[in-house]
XYZ file of C-alpha atoms in Angstrom:
598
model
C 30.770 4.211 10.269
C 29.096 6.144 13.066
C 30.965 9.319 12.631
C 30.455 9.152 9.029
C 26.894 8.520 9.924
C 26.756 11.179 12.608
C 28.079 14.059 9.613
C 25.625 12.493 7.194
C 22.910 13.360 9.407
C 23.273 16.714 10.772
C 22.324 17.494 7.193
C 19.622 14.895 6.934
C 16.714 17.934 6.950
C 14.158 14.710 6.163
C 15.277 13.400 9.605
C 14.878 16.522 11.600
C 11.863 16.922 9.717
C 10.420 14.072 11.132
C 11.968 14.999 14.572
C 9.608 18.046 14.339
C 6.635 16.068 13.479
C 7.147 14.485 16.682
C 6.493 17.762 18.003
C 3.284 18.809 15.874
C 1.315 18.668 18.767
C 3.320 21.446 20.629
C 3.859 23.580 17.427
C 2.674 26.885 19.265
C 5.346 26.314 22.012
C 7.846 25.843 19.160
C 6.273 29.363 17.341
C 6.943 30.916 20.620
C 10.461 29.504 21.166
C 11.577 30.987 17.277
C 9.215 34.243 18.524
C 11.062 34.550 21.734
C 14.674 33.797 20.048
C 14.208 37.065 17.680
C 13.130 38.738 20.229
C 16.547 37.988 22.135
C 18.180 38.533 19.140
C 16.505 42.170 19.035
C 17.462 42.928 22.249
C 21.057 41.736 22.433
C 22.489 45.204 20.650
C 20.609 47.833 22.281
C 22.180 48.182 25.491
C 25.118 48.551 24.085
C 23.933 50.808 21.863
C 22.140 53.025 25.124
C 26.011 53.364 26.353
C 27.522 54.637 22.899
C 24.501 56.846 23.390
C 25.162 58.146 26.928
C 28.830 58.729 26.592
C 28.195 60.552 23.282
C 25.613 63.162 23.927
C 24.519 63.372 27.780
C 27.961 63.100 29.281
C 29.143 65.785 26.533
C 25.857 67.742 27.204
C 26.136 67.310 31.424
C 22.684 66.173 31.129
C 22.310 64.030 34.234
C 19.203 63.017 34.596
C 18.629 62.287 31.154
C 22.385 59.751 31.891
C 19.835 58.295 34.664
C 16.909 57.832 32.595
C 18.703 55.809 30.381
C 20.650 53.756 33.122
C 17.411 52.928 34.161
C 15.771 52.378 31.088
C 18.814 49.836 30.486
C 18.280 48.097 33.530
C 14.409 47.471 32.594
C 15.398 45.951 29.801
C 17.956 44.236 31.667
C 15.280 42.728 33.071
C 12.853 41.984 30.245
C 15.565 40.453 28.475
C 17.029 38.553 31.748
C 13.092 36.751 31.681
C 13.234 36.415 28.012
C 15.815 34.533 28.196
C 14.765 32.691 31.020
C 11.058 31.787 29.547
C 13.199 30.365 25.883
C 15.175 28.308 27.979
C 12.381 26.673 29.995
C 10.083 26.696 26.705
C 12.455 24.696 25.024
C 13.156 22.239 28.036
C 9.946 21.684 28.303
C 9.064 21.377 24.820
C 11.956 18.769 24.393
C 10.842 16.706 27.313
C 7.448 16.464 26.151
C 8.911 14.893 22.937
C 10.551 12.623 25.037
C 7.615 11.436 26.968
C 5.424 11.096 23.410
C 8.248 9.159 21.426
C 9.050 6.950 24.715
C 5.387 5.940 24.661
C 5.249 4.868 21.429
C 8.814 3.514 21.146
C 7.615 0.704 23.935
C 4.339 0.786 22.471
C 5.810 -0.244 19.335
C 8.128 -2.781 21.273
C 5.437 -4.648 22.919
C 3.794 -5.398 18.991
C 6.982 -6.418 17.866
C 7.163 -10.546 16.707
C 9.248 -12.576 18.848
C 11.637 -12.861 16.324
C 12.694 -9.139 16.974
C 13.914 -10.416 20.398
C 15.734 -13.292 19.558
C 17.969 -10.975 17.287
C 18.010 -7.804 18.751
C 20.030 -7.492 22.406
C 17.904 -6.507 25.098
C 20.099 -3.986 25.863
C 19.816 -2.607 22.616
C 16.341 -1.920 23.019
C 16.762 -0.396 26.311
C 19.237 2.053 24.927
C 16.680 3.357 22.233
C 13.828 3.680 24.511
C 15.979 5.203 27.350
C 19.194 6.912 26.019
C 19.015 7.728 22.335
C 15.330 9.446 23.360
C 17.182 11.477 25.959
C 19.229 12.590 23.134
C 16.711 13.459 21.417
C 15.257 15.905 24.051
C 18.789 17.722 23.257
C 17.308 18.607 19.699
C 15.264 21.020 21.395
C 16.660 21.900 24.790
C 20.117 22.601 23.453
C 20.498 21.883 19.492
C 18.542 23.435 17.216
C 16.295 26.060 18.167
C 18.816 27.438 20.865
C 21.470 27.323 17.607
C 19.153 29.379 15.554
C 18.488 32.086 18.513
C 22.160 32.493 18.431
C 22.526 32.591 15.309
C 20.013 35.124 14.993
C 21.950 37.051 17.788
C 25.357 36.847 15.895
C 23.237 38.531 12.805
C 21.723 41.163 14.284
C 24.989 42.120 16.781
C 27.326 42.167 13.502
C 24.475 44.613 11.225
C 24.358 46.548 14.088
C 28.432 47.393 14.639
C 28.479 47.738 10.565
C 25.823 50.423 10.514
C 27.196 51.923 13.610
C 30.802 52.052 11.788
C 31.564 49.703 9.466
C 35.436 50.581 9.551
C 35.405 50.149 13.430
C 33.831 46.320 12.535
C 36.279 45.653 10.105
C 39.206 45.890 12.141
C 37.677 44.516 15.593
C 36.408 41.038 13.597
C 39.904 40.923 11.842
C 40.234 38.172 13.887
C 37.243 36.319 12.863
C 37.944 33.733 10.589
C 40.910 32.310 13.488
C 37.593 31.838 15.445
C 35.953 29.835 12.629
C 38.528 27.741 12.019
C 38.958 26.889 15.396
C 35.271 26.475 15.870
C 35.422 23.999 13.293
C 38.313 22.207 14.469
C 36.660 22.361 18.016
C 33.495 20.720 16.401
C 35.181 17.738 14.411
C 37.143 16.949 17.759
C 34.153 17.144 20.437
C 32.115 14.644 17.639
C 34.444 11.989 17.496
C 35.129 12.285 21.336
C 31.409 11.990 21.872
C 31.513 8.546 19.329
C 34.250 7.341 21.697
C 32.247 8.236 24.978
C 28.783 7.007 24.051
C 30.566 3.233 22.635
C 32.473 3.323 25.794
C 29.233 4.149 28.128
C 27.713 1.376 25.895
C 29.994 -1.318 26.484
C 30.716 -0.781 30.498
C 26.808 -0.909 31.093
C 26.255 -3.890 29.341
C 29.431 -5.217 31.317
C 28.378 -4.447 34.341
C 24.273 -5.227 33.812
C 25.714 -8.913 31.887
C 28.215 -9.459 35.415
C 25.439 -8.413 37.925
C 22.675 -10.808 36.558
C 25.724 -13.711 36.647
C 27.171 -12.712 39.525
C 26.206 -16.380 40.971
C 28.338 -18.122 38.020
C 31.429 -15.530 38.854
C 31.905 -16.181 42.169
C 30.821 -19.463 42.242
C 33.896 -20.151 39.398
C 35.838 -17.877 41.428
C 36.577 -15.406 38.483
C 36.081 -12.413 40.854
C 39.689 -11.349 39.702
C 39.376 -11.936 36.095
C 36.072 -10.480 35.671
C 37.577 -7.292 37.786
C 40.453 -6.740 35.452
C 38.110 -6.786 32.578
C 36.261 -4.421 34.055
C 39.101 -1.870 35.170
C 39.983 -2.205 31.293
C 36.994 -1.000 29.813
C 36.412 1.817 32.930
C 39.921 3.294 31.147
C 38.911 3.288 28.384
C 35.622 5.081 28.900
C 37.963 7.121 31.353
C 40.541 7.942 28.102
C 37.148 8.645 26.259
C 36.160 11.868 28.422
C 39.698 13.093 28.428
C 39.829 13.609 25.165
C 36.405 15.388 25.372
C 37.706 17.440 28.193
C 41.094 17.999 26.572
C 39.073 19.699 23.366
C 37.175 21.533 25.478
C 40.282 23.189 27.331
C 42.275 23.817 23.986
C 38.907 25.505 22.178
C 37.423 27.656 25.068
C 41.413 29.424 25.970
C 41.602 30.114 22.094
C 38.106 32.087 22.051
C 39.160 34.420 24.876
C 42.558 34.888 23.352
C 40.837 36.034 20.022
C 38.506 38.340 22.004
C 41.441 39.838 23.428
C 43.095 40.431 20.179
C 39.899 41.640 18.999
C 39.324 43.812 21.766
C 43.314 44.973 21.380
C 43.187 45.569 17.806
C 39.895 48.103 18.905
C 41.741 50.107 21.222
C 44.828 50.274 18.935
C 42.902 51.760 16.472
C 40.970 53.830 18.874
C 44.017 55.489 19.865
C 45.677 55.880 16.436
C 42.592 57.647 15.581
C 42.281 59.925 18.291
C 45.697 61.822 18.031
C 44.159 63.524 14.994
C 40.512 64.498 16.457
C 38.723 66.999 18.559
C 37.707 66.471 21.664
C 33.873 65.931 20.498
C 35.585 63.508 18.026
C 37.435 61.783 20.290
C 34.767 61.779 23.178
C 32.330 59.928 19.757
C 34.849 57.694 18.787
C 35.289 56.549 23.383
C 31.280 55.942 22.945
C 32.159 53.420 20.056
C 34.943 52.191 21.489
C 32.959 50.966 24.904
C 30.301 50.091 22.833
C 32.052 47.555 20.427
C 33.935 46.102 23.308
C 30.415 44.844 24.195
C 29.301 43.903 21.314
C 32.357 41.475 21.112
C 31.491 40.108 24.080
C 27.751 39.776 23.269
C 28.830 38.369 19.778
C 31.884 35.693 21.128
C 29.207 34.439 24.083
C 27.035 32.671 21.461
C 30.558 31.908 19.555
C 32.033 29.503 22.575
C 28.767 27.020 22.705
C 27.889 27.663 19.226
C 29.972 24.222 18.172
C 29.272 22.573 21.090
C 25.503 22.819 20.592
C 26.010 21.593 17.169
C 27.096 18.325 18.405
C 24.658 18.136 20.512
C 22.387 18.571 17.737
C 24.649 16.023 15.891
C 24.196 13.509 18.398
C 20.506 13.700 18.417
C 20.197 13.793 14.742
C 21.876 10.090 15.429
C 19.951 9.293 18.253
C 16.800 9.973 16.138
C 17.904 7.225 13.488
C 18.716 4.942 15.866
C 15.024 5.443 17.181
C 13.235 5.890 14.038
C 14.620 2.624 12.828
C 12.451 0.432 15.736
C 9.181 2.684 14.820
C 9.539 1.408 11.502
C 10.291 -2.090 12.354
C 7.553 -3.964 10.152
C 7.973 -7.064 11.915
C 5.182 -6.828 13.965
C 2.447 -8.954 15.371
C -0.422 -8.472 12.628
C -4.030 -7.824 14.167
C -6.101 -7.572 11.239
C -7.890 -10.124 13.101
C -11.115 -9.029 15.231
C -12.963 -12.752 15.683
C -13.024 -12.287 19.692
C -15.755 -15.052 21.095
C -16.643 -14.951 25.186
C -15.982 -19.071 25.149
C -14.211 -21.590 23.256
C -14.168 -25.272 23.135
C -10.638 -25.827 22.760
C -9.925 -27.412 19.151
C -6.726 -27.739 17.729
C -5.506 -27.969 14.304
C -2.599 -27.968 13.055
C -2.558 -28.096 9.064
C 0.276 -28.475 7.007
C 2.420 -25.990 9.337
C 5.815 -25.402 8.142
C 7.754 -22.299 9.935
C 11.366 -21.091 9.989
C 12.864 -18.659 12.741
C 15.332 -17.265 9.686
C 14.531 -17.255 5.661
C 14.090 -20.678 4.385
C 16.191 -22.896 7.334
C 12.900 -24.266 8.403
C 12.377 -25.691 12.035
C 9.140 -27.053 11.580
C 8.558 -29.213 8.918
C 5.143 -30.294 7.535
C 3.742 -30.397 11.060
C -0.058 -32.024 10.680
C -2.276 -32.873 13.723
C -5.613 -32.327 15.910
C -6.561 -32.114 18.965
C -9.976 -32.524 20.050
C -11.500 -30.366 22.894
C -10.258 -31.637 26.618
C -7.831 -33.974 24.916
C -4.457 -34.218 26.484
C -1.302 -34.433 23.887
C 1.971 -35.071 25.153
C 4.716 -33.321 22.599
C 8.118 -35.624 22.850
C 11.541 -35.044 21.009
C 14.968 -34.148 21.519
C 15.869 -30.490 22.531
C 15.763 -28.661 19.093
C 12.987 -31.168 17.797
C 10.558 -28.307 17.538
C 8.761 -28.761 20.590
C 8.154 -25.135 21.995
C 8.311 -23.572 18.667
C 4.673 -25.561 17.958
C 3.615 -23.458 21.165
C 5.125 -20.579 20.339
C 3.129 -20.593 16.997
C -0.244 -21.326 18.518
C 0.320 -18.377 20.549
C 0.714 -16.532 18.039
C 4.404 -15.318 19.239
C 5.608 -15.720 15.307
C 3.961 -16.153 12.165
C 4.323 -19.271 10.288
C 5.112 -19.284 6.393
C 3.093 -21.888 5.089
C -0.381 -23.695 6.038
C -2.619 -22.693 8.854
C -3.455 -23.316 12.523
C -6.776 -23.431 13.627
C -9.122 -22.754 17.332
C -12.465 -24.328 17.007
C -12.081 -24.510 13.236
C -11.102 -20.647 12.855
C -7.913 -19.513 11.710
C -5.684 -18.047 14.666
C -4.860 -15.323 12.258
C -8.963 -14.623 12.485
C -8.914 -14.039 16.252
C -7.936 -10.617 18.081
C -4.343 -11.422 19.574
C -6.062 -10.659 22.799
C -8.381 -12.773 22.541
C -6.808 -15.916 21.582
C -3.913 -15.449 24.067
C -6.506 -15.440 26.466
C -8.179 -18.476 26.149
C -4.216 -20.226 26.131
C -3.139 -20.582 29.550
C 1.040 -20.937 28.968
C 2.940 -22.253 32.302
C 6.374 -22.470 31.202
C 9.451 -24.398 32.846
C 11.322 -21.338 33.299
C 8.706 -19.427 34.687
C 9.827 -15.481 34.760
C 8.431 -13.313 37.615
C 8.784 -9.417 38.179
C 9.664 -7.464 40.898
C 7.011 -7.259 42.951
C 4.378 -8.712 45.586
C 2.995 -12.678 45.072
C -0.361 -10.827 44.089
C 1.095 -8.676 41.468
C 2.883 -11.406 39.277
C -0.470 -13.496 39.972
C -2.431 -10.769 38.284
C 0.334 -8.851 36.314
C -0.774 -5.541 37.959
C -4.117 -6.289 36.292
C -6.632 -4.355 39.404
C -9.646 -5.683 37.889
C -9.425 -9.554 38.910
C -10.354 -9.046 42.744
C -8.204 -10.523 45.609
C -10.953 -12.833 46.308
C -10.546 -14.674 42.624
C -6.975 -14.910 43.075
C -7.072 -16.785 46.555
C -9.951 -19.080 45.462
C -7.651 -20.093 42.324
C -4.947 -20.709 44.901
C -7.183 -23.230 47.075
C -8.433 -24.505 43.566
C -4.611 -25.991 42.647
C -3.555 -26.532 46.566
C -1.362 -23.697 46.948
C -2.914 -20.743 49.236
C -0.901 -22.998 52.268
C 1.935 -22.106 50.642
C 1.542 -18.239 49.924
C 0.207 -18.192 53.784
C 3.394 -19.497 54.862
C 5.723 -16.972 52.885
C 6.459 -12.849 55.244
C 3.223 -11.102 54.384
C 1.465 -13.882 52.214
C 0.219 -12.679 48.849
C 2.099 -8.889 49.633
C 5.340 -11.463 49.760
C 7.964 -9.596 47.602
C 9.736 -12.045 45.532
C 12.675 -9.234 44.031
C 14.018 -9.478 40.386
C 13.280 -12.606 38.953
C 11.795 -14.575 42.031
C 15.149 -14.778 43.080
C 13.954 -15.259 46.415
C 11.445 -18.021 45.879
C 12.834 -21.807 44.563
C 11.698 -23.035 41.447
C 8.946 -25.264 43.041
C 7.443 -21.878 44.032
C 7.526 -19.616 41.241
C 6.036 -22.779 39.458
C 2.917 -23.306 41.525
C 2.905 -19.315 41.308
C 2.911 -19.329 37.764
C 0.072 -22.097 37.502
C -2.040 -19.572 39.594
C -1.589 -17.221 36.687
C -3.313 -19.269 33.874
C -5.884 -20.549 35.940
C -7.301 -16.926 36.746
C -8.089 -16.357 33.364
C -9.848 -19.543 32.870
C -8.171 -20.739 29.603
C -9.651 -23.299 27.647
C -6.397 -24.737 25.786
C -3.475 -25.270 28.292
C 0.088 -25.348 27.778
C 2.396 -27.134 29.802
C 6.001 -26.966 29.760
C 6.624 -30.201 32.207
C 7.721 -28.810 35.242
C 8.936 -31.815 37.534
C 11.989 -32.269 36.163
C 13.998 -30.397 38.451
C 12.345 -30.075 41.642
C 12.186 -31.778 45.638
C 9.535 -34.407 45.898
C 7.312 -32.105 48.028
C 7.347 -29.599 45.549
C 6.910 -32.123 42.589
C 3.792 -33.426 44.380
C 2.392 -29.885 45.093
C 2.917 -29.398 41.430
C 1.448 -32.642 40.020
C -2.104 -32.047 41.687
C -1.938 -28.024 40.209
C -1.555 -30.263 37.234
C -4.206 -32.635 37.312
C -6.335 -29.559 38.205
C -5.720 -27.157 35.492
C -5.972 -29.594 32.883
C -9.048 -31.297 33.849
C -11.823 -30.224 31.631
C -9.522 -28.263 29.238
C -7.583 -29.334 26.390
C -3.514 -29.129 27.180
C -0.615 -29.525 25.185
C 1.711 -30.697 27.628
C 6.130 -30.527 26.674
C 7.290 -33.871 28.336
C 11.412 -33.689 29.201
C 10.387 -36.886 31.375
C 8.710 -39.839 29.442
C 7.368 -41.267 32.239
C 4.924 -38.344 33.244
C 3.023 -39.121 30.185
C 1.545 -42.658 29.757
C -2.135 -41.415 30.353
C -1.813 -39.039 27.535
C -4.909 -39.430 25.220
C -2.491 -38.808 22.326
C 1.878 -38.430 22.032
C 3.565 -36.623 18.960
C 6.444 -37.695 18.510
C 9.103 -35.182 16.925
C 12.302 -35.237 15.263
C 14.140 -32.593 13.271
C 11.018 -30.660 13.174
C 8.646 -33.466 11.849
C 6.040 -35.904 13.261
C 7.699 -39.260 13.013
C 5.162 -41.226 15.244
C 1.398 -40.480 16.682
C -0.551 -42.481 19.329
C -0.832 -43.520 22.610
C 2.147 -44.427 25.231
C 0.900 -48.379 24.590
C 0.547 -48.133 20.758
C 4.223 -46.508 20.284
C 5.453 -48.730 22.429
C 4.192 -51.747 20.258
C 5.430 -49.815 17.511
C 9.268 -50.066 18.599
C 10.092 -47.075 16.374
C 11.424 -44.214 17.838
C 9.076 -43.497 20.862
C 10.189 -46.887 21.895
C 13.807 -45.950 21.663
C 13.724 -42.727 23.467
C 11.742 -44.607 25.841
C 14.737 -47.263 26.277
C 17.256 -44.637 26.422
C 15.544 -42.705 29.130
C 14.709 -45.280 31.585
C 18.488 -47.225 31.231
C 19.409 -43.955 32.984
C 16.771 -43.310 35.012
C 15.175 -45.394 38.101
C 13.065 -43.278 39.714
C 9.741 -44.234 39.796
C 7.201 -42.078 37.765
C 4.628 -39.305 38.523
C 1.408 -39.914 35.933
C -0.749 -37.366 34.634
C -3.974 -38.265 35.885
């Protein structure tokens, strides 16, 4: 399918259309590219020509200086055409990178608007590949595909009028030879494309080995299938290894044949030559040495562009695939929708949910009639089994997918009403899983943001408890905590992460119960970071652990994606329906003595 894809869409002129459109704003650098490939193309067959020139009249004529005037003239344009050359080449480059920097701005532009949805079924390394990779390719469109491909095209042209007007007989028999070249251009070309399939599925599949093995590299070792893992990996290294022979191999056959056509080329000229000259004059025959030394060059001028010609095609090929590939996530329509521009300075904190039914795929729907309230500074405690729907109601409030029927309102407006900015920032999320970049304590507090002053940061730490802590840690808020937070426990990237929401002074707050797995000390630090950030706020709070929730104004209970019980820890107790049973369950198992929310 890709190769079939990859011959489809060298032709694909809409595509490369579009390609160019990319490049609208640097039109006049692409004018001057085409300007300065004639103008190579121009110059290719007059040197040449100067010699036929020299060895036809001034040598005959023993006119020396006029043999030096045009040595020199040929060495000026030597010289103009050595910086002609030199100017296309960076033109182009830079042309093709400035493509790349546009299209890889709007490429992640595009990928931070796209609904969550997009990331739950696309592979991150997918993505990565089409904003890093397939745009690189696309640079080759310019820097080496087509524009190069039509300057030596336009070389080829001009080089082969040129020997037909000088003699067309003398042409004839030196490009005898031709159509071996085309044919093994062509062969050359269909080889080198699927190699390049082979290579770029193989480069695929040994980075996402080796980026999949290095984030588990705990789980490996600590299963001790170090061996295992390795012999998977030498596999797929040979075959991305087998790959680039077969690229290399194509190459060594293809290049070989070109110089032995030249040379029969070049053979079949002097043959001729010589035939000829038995039967003419010495003026004649001292014409015919002028054409002779002059077609040898133009066969050398006209094979040069000949033995990258195919090889710049794929690379044109390759990009013309690249391009799709990259095209197809700018016209992803599954995007967050901000037709919304309601953006107040405060909120209260209201919550309603009305009628809410959502599925993450068609009609398999995860949430299921899902009706409730919240009033401002209300706590709500959101119970179930995993997969009852718990985070997706989150998710949805946050506006992180789109729901397919009823509505969900802030303060009585539809979330749909609000700026996406805006609403995400008066919802402070701390998740139970909390994800933190590379990077200092201070810039995963602020997420680079250098408007919120150091001063606001550290009095939200003393706020919640935890500036002790961030003290303690090598260099305090400048503390690098690597990929991930790997060097922080999960205590710490929790109270880190409770930091975060608190800065921006949300006014609904989302918990995702975080003492669940955590040392006492930790779960203690955490607890009063708790009671802090929800006091005065509303919070929907995700309880794994029953027991941290009795002083919940109100519990939703959830099953299966639908409310089967609402009320207080007491009333659902008295109920004996399912809160009641979960409760049972849980504590049978469990005797450790429970942390409230106060």
């Amino acid at each position: 399918m890709a190769e079939a894809s990859a011959k489809k869409k060298i032709f694909d002129f809409a595509l490369l259309r579009r390609v160019f459109q990319i490049a609208a704003p640097y039109k006049k650098k692409i004018y001057l590219s085409i300007f300065l490939a004639i103008l190579l193309a121009i110059f290719s067959p007059i040197r040449p020509y100067l010699i036929q020139l020299t060895v036809n009249k001034y040598i005959k004529n023993g006119l020396l200086q006029m043999i030096v005037d045009i040595t020199i003239i040929q060495m000026v344009l030597l010289l103009i055409e050595t910086g002609i050359r030199f100017y296309f080449s960076f033109i182009t480059a830079w042309l093709g990178q400035s493509v790349v920097k546009d299209l890889r701005v709007k490429v992640y532009d595009k990928i931070l608007g796209l609904n969550l949805s997009q990331f739950d079924k696309t592979p991150i390394g997918t993505l990565t590949t089409r904003t890093i990779n397939d745009i690189e390719s696309i640079n080759d469109i310019f820097s080496d595909g087509l524009i190069p491909i039509i300057g030596d095209l336009l070389s080829i042209l001009s080089i082969l009028i040129v020997m037909f007007w000088v003699d067309w007989k003398l042409a004839l028999i030196s490009l005898s030879p031709f159509p071996f070249i085309i044919v093994a251009t062509y062969f050359f070309k269909e080889s080198v494309n699927k190699s390049f399939i082979m290579v770029r599925n193989a480069v695929a599949a040994l980075n996402a080995f080796v980026q999949e093995h290095l984030t588990g590299m705990a789980i490996v070792q600590a299963f001790a299938a170090e061996e295992r893992e390795f012999t998977k990996f030498k596999k797929i290294n040979r075959e991305h290894r087998n790959a680039n022979i077969k690229a290399i191999f194509a190459y060594s056959v293809f290049f070989p044949v070109v110089e032995i056509i030249l040379a029969v080329s070049t053979g079949l000229l002097v043959w001729w030559a010589a035939t000829q000259a038995m039967n003419l004059s010495a003026d004649q025959a001292l014409a015919l040495t002028g054409k002779m030394i002059s077609f040898i060059l133009y066969l050398n001028l006209l094979f040069r562009p000949l033995r990258v010609i195919a090889d710049k095609f794929n690379v044109l090929q390759m990009g013309m695939v690249a391009s799709e590939r990259v095209f197809k996530v700018l016209d992803n329509q599954d995007y967050i929708k901000t037709q919304g521009n309601y953006a107040p300075a405060q909120t209260k904190g209201k919550v309603d949910f009305d009628k809410v039914w959502f599925s993450y795929v068609d009609d398999k729907y995860v949430l299921k009639n899902i009706d409730f309230n919240i009033q401002p500074g209300e706590t709500v405690a959101l119970v179930g089994h995993t997969g009852s729907g718990k985070t997706s109601i989150i998710s949805l409030l946050n506006r992180l997918y789109s729901i397919q029927k009823g509505e969900i309102k802030i303060d009585d407006v539809n979330i749909n009403d609000y700026s996406v900015e805006a609403l995400r920032s008066k919802i402070g999320i701390v998740l139970q899983d909390v994800f933190l970049f590379s990077g200092s304590v201070m810039d995963n507090i602020t997420l680079r943001n250098k408007d919120i002053p150091y001063q606001k940061v550290e009095e939200a730490a003393r706020l919640i408890g935890v500036h002790d802590f961030i003290m303690q840690l090598p260099g305090g808020y400048d503390y690098n905590v690597m990929e991930r937070g790997s060097t922080l426990s999960m205590g710490q990237r929790q109270l880190i992460s409770f930091i975060r929401a608190l800065l921006y002074e949300p006014s609904i707050l989302v918990l995702d119960e975080a003492t669940s797995s955590i040392d006492t000390e930790s779960e203690q630090l955490i607890q009063h970071a708790i009671d802090t950030l929800i006091t005065g706020r509303t919070a929907i709070v995700i309880a794994h652990r029953l027991s941290t929730i009795r002083k919940a104004d109100k519990i939703i209970v959830l099953d299966k994606g639908e409310i089967k019980e609402m009320g207080t820890h007491d009333e659902l107790l008295n109920l004996g329906g399912f809160y009641a049973k979960l409760h049972s369950l849980q504590f049978e198992k469990q005797k450790a003595a429970p942390v409230q929310i106060r």
